[in-house]
JSON list of C-alpha atoms in Angstrom, two decimals:
[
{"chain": "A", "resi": 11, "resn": "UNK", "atom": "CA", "xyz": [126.85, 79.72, 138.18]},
{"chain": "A", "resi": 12, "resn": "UNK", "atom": "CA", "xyz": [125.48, 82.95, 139.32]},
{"chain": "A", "resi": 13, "resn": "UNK", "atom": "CA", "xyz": [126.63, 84.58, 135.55]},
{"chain": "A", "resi": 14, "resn": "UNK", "atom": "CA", "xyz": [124.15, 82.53, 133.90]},
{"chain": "A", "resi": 15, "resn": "UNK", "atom": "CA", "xyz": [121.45, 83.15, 136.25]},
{"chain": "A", "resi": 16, "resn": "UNK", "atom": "CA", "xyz": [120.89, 86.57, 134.83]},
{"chain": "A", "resi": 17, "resn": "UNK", "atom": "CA", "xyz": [120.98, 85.33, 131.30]},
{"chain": "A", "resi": 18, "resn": "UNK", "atom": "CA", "xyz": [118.83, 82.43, 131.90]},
{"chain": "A", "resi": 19, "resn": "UNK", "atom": "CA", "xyz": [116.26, 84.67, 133.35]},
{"chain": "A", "resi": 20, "resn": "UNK", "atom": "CA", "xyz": [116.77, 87.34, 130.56]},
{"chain": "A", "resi": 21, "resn": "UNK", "atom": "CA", "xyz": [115.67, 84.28, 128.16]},
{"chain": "A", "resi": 22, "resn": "UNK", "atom": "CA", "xyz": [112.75, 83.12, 130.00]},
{"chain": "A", "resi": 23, "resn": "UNK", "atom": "CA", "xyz": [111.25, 86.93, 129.83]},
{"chain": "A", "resi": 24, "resn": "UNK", "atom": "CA", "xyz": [111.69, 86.78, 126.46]},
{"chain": "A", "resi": 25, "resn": "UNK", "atom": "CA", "xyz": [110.41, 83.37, 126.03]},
{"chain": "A", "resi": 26, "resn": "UNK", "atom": "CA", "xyz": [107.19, 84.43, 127.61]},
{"chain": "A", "resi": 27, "resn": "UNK", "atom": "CA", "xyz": [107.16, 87.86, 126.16]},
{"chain": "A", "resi": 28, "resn": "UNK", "atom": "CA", "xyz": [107.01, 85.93, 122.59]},
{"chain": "A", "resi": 29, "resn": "UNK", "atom": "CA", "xyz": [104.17, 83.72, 123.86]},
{"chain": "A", "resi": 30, "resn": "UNK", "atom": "CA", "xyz": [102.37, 86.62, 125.36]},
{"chain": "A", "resi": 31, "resn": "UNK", "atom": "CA", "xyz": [102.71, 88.18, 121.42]},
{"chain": "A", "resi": 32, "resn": "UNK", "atom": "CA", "xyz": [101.94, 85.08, 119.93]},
{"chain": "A", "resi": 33, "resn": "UNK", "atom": "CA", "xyz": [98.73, 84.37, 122.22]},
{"chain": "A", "resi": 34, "resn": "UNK", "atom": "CA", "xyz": [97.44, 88.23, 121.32]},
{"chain": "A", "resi": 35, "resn": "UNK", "atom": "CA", "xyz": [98.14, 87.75, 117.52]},
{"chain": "A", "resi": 36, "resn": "UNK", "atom": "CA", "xyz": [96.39, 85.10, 117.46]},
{"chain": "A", "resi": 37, "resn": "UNK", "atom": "CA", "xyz": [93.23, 85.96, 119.78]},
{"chain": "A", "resi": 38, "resn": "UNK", "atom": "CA", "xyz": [92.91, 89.37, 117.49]},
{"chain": "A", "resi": 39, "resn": "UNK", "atom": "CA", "xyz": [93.12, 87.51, 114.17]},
{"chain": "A", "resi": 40, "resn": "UNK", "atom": "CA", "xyz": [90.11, 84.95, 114.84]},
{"chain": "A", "resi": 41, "resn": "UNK", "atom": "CA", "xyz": [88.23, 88.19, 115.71]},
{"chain": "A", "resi": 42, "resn": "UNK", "atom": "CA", "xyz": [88.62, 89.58, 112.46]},
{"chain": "A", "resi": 43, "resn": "UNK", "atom": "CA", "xyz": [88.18, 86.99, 110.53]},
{"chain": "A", "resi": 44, "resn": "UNK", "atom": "CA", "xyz": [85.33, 85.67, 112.49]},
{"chain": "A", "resi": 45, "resn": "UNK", "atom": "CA", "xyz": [84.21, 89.53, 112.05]},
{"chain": "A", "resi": 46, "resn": "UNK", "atom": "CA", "xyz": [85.17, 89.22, 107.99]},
{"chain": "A", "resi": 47, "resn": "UNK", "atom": "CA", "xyz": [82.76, 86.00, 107.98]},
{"chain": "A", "resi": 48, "resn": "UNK", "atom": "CA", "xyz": [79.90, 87.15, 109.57]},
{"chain": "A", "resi": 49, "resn": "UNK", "atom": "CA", "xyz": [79.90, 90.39, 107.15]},
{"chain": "A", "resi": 50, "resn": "UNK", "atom": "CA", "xyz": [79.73, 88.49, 104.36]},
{"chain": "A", "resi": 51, "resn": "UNK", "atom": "CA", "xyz": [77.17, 86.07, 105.20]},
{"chain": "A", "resi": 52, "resn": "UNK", "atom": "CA", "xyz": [75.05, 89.25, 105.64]},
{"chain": "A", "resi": 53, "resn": "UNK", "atom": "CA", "xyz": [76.34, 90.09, 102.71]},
{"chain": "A", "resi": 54, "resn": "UNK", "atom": "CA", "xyz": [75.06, 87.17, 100.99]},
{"chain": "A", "resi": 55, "resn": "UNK", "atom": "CA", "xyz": [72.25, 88.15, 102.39]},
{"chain": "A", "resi": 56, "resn": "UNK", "atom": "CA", "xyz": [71.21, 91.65, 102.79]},
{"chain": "A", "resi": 57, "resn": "UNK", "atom": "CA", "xyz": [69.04, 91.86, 99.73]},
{"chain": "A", "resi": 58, "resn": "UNK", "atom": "CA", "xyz": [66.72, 88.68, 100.69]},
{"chain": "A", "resi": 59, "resn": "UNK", "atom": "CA", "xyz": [63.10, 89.42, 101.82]},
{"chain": "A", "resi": 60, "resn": "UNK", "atom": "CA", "xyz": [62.53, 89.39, 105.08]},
{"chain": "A", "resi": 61, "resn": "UNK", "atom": "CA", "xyz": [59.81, 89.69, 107.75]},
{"chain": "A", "resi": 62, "resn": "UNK", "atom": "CA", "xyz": [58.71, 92.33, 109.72]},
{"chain": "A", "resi": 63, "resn": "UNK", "atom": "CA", "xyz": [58.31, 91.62, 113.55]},
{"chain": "A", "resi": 64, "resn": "UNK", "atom": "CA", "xyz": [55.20, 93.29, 114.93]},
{"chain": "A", "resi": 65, "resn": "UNK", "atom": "CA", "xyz": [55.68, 92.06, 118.80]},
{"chain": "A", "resi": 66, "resn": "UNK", "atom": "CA", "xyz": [58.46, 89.92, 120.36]},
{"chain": "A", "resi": 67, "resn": "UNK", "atom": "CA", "xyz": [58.11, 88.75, 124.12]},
{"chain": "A", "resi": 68, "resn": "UNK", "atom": "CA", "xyz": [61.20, 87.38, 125.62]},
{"chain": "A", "resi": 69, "resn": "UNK", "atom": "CA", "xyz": [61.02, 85.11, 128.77]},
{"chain": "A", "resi": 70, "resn": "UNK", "atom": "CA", "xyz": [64.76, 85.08, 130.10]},
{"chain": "A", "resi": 71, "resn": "UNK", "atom": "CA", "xyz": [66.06, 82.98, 132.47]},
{"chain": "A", "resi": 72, "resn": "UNK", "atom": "CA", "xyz": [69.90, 83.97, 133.85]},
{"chain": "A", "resi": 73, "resn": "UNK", "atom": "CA", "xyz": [72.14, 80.82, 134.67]},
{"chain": "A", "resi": 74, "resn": "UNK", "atom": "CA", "xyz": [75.64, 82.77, 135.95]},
{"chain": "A", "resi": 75, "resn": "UNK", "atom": "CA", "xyz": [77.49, 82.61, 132.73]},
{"chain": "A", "resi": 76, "resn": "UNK", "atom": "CA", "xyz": [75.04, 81.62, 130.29]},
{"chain": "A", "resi": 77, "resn": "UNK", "atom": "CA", "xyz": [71.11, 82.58, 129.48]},
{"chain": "A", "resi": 78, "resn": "UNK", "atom": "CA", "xyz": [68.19, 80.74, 128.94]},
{"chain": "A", "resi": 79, "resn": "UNK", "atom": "CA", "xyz": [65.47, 81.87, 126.77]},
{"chain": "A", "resi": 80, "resn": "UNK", "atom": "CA", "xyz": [62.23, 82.18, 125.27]},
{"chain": "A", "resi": 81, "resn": "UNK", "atom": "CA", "xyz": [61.38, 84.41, 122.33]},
{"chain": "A", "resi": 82, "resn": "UNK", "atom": "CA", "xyz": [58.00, 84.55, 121.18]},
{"chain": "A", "resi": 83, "resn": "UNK", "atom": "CA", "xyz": [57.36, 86.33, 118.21]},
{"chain": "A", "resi": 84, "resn": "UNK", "atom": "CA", "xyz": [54.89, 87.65, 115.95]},
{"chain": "A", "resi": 85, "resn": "UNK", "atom": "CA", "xyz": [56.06, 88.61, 112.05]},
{"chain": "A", "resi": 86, "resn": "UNK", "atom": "CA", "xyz": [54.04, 89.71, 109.36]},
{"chain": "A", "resi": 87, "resn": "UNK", "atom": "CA", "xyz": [55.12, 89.59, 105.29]},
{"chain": "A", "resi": 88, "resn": "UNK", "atom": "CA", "xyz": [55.13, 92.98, 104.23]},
{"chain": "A", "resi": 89, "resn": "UNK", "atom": "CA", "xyz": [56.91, 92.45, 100.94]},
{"chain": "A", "resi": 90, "resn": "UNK", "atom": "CA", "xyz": [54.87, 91.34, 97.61]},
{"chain": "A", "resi": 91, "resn": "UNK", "atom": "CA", "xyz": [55.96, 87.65, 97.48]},
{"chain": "A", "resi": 92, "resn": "UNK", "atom": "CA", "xyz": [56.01, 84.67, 98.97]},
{"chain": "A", "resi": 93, "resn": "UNK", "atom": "CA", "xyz": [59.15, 84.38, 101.52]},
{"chain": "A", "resi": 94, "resn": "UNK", "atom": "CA", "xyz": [61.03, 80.81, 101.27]},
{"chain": "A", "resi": 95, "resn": "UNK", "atom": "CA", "xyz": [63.55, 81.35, 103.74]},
{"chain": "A", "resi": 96, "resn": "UNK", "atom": "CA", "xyz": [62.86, 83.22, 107.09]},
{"chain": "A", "resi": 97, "resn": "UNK", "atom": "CA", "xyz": [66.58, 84.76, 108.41]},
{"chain": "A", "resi": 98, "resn": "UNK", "atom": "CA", "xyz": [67.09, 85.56, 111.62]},
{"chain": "A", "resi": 99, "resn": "UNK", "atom": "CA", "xyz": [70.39, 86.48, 113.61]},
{"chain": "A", "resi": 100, "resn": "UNK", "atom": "CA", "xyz": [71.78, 85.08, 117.27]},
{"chain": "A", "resi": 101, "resn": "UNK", "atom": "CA", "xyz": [74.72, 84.84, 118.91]},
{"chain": "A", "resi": 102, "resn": "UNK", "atom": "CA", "xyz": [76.89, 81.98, 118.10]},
{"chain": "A", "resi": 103, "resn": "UNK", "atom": "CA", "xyz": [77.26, 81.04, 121.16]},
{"chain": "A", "resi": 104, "resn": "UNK", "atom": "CA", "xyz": [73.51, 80.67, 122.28]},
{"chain": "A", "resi": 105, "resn": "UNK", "atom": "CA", "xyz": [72.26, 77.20, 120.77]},
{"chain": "A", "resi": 106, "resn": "UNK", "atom": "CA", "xyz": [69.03, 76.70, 119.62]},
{"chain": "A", "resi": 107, "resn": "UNK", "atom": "CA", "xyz": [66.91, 74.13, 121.23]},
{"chain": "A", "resi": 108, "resn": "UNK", "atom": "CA", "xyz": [63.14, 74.29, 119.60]},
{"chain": "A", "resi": 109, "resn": "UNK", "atom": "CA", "xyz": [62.00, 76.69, 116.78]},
{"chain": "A", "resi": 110, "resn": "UNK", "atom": "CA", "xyz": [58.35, 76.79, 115.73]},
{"chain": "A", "resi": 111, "resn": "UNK", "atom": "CA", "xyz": [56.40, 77.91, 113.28]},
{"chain": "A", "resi": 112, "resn": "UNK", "atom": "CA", "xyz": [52.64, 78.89, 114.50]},
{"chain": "A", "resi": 113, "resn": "UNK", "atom": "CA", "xyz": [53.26, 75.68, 116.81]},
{"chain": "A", "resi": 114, "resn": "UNK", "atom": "CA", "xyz": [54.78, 73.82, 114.29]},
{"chain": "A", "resi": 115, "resn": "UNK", "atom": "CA", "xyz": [58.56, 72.13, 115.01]},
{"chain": "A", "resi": 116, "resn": "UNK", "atom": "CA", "xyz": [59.85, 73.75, 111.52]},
{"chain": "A", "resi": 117, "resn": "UNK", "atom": "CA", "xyz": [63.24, 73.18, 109.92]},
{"chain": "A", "resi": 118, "resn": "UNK", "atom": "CA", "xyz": [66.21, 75.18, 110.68]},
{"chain": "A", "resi": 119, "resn": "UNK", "atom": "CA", "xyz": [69.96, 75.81, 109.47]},
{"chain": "A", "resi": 120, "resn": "UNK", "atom": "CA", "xyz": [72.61, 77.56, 111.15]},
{"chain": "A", "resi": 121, "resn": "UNK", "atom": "CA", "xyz": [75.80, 79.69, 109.61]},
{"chain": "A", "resi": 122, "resn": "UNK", "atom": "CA", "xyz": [77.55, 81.86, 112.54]},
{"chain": "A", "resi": 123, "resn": "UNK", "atom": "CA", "xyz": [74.83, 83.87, 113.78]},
{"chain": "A", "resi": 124, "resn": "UNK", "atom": "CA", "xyz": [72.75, 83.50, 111.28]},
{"chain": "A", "resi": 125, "resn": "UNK", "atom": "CA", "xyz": [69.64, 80.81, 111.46]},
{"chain": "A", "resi": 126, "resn": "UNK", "atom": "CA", "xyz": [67.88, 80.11, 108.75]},
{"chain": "A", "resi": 127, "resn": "UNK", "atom": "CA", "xyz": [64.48, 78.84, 109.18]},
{"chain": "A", "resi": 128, "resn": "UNK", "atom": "CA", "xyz": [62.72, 76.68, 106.11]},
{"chain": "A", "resi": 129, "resn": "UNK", "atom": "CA", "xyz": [58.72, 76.19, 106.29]},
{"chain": "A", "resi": 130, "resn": "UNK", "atom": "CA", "xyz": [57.05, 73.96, 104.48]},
{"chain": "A", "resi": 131, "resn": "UNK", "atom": "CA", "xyz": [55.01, 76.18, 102.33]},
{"chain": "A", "resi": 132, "resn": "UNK", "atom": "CA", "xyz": [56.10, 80.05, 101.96]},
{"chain": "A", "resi": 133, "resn": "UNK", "atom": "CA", "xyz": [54.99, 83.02, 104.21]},
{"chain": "A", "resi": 134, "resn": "UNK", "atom": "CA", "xyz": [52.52, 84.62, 101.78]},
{"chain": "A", "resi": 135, "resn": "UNK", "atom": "CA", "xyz": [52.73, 88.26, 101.54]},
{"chain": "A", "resi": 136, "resn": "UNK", "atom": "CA", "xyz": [50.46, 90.45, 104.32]},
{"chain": "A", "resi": 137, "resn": "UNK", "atom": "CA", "xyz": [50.39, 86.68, 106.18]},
{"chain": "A", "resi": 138, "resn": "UNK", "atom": "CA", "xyz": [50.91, 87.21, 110.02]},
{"chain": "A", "resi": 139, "resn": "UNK", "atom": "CA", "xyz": [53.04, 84.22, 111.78]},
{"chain": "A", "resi": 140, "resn": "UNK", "atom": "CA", "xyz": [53.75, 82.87, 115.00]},
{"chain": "A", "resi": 141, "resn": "UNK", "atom": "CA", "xyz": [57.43, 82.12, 115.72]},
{"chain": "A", "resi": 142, "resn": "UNK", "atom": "CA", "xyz": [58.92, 80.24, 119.26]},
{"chain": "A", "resi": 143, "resn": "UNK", "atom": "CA", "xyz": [62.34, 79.56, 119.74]},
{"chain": "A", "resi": 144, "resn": "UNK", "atom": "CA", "xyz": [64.21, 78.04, 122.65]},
{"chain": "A", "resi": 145, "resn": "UNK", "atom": "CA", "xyz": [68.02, 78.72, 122.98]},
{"chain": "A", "resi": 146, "resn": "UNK", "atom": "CA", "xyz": [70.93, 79.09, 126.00]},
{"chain": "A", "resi": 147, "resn": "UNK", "atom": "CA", "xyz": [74.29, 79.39, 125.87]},
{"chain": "A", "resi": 148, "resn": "UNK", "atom": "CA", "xyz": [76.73, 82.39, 126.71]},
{"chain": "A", "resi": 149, "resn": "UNK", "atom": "CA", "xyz": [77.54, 85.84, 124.46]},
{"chain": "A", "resi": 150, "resn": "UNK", "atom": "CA", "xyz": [80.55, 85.72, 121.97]},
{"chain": "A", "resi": 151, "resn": "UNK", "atom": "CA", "xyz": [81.68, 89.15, 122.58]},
{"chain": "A", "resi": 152, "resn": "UNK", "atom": "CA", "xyz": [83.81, 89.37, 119.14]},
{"chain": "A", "resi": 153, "resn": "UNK", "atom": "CA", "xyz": [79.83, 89.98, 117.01]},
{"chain": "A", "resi": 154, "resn": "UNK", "atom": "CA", "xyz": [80.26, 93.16, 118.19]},
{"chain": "A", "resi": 155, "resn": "UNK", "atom": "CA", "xyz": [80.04, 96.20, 116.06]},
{"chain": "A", "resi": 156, "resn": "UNK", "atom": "CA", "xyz": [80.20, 94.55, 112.69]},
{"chain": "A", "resi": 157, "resn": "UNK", "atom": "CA", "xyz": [79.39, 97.94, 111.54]},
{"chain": "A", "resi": 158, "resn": "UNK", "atom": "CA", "xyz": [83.20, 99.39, 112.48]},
{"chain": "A", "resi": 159, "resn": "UNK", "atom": "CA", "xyz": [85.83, 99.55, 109.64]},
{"chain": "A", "resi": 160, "resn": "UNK", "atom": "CA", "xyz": [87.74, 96.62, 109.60]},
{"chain": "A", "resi": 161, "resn": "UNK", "atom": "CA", "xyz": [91.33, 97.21, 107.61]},
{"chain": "A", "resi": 162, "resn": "UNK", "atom": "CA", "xyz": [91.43, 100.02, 110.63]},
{"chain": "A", "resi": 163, "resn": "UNK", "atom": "CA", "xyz": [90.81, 97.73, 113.54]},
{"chain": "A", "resi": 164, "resn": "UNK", "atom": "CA", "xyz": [93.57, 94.94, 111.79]},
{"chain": "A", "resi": 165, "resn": "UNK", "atom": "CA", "xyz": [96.12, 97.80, 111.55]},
{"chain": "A", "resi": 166, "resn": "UNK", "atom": "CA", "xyz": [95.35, 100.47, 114.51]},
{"chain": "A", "resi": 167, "resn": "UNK", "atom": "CA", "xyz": [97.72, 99.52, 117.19]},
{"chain": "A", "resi": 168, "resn": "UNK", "atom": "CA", "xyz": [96.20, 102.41, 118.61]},
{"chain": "A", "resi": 169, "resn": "UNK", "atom": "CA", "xyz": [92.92, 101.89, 118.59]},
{"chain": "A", "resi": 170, "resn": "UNK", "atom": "CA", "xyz": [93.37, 98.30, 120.29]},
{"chain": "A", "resi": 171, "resn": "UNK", "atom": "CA", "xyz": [95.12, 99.69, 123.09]},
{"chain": "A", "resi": 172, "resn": "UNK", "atom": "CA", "xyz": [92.76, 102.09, 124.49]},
{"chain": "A", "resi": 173, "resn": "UNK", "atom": "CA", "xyz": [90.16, 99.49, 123.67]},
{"chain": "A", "resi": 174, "resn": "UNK", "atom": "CA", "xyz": [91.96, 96.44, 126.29]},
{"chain": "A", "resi": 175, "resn": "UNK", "atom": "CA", "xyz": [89.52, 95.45, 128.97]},
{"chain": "A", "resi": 176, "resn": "UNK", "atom": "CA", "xyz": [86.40, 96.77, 127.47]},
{"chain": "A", "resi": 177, "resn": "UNK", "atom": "CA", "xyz": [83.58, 94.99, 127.22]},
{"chain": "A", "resi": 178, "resn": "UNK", "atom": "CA", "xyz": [80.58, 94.60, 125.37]},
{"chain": "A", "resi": 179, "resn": "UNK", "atom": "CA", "xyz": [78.50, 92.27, 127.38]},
{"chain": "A", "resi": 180, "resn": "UNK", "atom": "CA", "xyz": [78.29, 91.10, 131.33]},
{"chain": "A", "resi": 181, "resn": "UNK", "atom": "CA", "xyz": [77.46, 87.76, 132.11]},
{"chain": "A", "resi": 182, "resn": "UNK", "atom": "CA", "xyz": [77.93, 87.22, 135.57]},
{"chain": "A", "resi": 183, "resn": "UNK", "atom": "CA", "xyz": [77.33, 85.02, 138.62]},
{"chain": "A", "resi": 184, "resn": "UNK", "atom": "CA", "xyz": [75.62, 88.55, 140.02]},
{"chain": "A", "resi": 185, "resn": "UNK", "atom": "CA", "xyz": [74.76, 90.67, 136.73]},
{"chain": "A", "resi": 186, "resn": "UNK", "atom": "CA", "xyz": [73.74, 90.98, 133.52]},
{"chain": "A", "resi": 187, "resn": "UNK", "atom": "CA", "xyz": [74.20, 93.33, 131.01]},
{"chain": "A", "resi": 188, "resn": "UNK", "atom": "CA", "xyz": [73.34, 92.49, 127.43]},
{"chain": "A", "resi": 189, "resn": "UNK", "atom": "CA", "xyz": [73.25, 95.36, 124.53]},
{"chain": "A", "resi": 190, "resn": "UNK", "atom": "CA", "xyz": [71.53, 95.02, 121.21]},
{"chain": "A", "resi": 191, "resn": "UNK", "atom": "CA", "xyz": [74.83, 94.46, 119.67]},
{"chain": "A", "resi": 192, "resn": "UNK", "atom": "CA", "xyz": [75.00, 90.87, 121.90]},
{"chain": "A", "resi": 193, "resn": "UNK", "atom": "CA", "xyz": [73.04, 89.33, 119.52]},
{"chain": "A", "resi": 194, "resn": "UNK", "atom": "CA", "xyz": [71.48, 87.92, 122.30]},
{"chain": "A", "resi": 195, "resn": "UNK", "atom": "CA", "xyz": [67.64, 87.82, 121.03]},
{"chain": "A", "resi": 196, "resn": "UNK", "atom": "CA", "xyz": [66.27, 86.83, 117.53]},
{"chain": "A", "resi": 197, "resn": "UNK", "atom": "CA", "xyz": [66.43, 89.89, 114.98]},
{"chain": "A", "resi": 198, "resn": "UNK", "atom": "CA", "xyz": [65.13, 89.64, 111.66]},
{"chain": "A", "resi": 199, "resn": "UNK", "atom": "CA", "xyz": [67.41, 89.73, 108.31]}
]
């Protein structure tokens, strides 16, 4: 009995070992391809007007692991047509509530982190706009730094090792710590 007990515990290490690969694999894929799909929804849309924002007041309430919020904001059309569409970026994980257009409830779609907001007639160029939207939620840390190369974060062991246990946002009971990069207030385009 005691000869098998070495084996048997030899195969349970490597049982979890395999899990423990399988469970990183797997957690580092959906960031990249959640990463790959949020790059080329900006793609899709990188060339489309947008607004500029001349003043953006935030009321922020913090709930432990989550945020409530209020951004008020006030965008002009500086381009020389009519803007359709108004885009806007969030974090996925905050979820929109209310979104108005100078106190109107307006329509909205949502693709990731990107919100699109559809008004019933089209900003006019050098038109200045009132814009309200209520979301909460937490921070999806993996819309971080969209901006690094991808094909080198997929394939640098490296570079994910020295990178385990940092983070990009604190949400806490106690703290928080949100970066531009958090996604965690209304940008345009």
């Amino acid at each position: 009995k005691l000869v098998a007990l070495p084996l048997l515990i030899g195969i349970i290490f490597l049982t979890l070992g395999g899990v423990l690969v399988h469970k990183y694999y797997t957690l580092k894929q959906s960031n990249i391809d959640l990463k790959q799909d949020m790059i080329a929804l900006n793609n899709q849309y990188a060339f489309y007007p947008k607004l500029d924002i001349l003043e953006h007041s935030i009321s922020l309430t913090h709930l432990g692991n989550e945020i409530e919020s209020i951004s008020n904001l006030t965008v002009i059309n500086n381009t020389d047509q009519a803007i359709d569409t108004l885009i806007f970026n969030l974090n996925p994980e905050l979820k929109i509530s209310i979104v108005q257009l100078d106190n109107q409830d307006i329509k909205m779609s949502r693709d990731i982190h990107l919100i699109k907001l559809i008004p019933q007639k089209g900003i006019k160029p050098g038109t200045i706009h009132h814009i309200s939207l209520s979301y909460k939620g937490g921070i999806d840390e993996r819309t971080h730094f969209l901006d690094q190369d991808q094909e080198k974060m997929a394939t640098d062991f490296q570079l994910e090792i020295f990178r385990v246990r940092k983070r990009f946002a604190y949400l806490m009971d106690n703290y928080v710590c949100l970066t531009r990069e958090s996604l965690w207030y209304p940008t345009a385009g």
